[in-house]
Structure formats: C-alpha cells, structure tokens
PDB file of C-alpha atoms and ligand atoms in Angstrom:
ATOM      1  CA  UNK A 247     -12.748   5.268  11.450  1.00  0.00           C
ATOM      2  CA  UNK A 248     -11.272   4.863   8.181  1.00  0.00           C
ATOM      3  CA  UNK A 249      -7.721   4.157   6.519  1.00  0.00           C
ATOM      4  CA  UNK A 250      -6.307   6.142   3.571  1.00  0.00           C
ATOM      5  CA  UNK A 251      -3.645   3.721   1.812  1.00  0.00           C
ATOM      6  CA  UNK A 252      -1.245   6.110  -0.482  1.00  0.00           C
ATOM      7  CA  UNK A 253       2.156   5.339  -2.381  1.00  0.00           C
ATOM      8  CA  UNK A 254       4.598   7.917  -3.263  1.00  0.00           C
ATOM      9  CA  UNK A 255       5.023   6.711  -6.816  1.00  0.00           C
ATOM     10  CA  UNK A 256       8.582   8.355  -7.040  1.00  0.00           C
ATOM     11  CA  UNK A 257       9.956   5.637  -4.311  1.00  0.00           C
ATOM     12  CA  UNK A 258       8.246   2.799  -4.915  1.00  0.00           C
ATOM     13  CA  UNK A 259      10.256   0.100  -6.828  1.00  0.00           C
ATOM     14  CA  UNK A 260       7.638  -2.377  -7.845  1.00  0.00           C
ATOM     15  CA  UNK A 261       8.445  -5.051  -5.686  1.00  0.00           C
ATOM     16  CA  UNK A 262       5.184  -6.456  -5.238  1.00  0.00           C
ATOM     17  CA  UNK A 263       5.436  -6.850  -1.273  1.00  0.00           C
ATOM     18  CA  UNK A 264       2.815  -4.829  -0.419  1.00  0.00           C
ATOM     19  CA  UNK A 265       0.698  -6.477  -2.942  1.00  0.00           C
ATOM     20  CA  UNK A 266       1.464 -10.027  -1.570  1.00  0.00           C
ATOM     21  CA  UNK A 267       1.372  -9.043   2.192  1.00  0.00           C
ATOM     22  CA  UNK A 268      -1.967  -6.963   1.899  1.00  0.00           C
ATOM     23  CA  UNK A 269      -4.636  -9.218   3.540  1.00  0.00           C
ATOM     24  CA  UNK A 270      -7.379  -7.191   1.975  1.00  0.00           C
ATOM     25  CA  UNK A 271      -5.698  -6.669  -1.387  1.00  0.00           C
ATOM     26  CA  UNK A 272      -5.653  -3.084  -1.563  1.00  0.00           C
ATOM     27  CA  UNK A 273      -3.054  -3.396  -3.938  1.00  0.00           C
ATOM     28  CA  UNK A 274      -2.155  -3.901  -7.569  1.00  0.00           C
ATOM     29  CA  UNK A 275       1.418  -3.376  -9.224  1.00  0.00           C
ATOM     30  CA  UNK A 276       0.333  -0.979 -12.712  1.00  0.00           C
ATOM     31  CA  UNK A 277       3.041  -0.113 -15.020  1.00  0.00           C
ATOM     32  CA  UNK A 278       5.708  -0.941 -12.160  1.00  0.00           C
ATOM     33  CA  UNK A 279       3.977   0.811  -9.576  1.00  0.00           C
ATOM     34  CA  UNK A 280       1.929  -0.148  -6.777  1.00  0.00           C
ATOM     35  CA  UNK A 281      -1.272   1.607  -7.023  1.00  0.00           C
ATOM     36  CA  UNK A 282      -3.944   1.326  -4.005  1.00  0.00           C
ATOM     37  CA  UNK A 283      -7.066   0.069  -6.027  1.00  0.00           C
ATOM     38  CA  UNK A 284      -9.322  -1.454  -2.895  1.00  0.00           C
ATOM     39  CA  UNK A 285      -8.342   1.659  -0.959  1.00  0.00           C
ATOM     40  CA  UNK A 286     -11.647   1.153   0.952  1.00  0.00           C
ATOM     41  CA  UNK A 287     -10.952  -1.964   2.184  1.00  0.00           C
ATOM     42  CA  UNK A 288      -8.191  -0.758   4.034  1.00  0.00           C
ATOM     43  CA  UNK A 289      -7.486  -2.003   7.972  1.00  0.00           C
ATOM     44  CA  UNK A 290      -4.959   0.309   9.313  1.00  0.00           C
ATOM     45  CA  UNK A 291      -2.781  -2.927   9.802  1.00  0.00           C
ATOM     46  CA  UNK A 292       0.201  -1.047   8.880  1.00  0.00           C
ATOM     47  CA  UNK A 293       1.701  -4.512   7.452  1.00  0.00           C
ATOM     48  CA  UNK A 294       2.643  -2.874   3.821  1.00  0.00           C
ATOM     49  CA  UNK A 295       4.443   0.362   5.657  1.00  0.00           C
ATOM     50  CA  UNK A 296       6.710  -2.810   7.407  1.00  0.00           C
ATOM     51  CA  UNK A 297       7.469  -4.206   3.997  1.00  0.00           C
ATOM     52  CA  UNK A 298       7.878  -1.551   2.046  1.00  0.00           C
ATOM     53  CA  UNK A 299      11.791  -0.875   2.185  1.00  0.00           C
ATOM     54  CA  UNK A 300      11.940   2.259   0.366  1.00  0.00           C
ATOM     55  CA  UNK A 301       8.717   3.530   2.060  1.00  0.00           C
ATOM     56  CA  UNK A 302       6.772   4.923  -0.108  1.00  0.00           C
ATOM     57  CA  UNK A 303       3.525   3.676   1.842  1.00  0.00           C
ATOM     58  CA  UNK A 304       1.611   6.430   3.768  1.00  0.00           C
ATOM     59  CA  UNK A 305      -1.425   4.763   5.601  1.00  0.00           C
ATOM     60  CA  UNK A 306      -3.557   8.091   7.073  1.00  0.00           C
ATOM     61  CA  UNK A 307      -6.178   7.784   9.877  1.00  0.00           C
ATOM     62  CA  UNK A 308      -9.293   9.438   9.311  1.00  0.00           C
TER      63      UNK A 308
HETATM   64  S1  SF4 B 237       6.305  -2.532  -1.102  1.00  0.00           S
HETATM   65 FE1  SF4 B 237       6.787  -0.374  -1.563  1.00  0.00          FE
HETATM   66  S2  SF4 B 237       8.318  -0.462  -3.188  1.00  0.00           S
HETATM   67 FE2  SF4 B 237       7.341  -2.476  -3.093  1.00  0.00          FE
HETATM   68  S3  SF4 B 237       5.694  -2.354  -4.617  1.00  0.00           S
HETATM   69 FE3  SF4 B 237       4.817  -1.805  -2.619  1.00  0.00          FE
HETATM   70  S4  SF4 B 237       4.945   0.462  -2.539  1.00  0.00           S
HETATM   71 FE4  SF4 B 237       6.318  -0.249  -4.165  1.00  0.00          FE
HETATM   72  S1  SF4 B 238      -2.396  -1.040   6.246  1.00  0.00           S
HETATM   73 FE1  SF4 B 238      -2.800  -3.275   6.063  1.00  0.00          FE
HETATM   74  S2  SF4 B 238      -4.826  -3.401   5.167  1.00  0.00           S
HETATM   75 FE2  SF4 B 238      -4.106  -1.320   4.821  1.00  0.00          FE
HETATM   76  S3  SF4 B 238      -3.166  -1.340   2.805  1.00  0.00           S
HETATM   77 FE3  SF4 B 238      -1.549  -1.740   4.297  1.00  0.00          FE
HETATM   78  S4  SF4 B 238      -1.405  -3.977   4.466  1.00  0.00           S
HETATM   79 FE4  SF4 B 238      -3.369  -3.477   3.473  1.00  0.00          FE
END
C-alpha cells in the first residue's frame, strides 16, 4: 500500500504547517508553496490534511 501526498497549489497559503507537522518530512515550502518533495515517504497519517486550513492537501491511497 502506498500514499500519494498532493497540494492544490491554488489554495495553499504557505503556512508551513504541513511542513512542521509532517513526521516524515514530505514537505518543503518553494516559492510560497508547499511542494511534496519525499512523496515516497509518505504514511497515510492524514496529520497535514488536519492542519491544513484551507485544504489544499489530497493524501490518495493506492
Ligand atoms: S498546511 Fe496547507 S496552506 Fe499551509 S503550507 Fe501546507 S498545503 Fe499550504
Ligand atoms: S499523511 Fe502524514 S506522512 Fe503523509 S504527508 Fe501527510 S503528514 Fe506526512
């Protein structure tokens, strides 16, 4: 089973919480943006999607 971290650059506002609650630090803000760069190490936790007010975090199953 694996997890497919995305971010709807359009909503998200840069504020970093996904990068700081990430326990596998999939992510890293770029130009403002939250980009998923350790996609792969991605647990299904679903801990950004909670932080992420706007919610421009999309975690897919595969
Ligand atoms: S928590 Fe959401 S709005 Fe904040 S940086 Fe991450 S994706 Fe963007
Ligand atoms: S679901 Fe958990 S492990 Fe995956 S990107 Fe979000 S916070 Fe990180």
């Amino acid at each position: 089973m694996a997890f497919i971290p995305t971010v709807d650059a359009e909503k998200c506002e840069g504020c970093e919480e996904c990068v700081d609650v990430c326990p596998t630090e999939v992510f890293e803000l770029q130009d403002g943006k939250a980009v998923p760069v350790n996609a792969d190490e991605c647990l299904g936790c679903d801990s950004c999607i909670e932080v992420c007010e706007p919610g421009a975090i999309t975690v897919e199953e595969t």
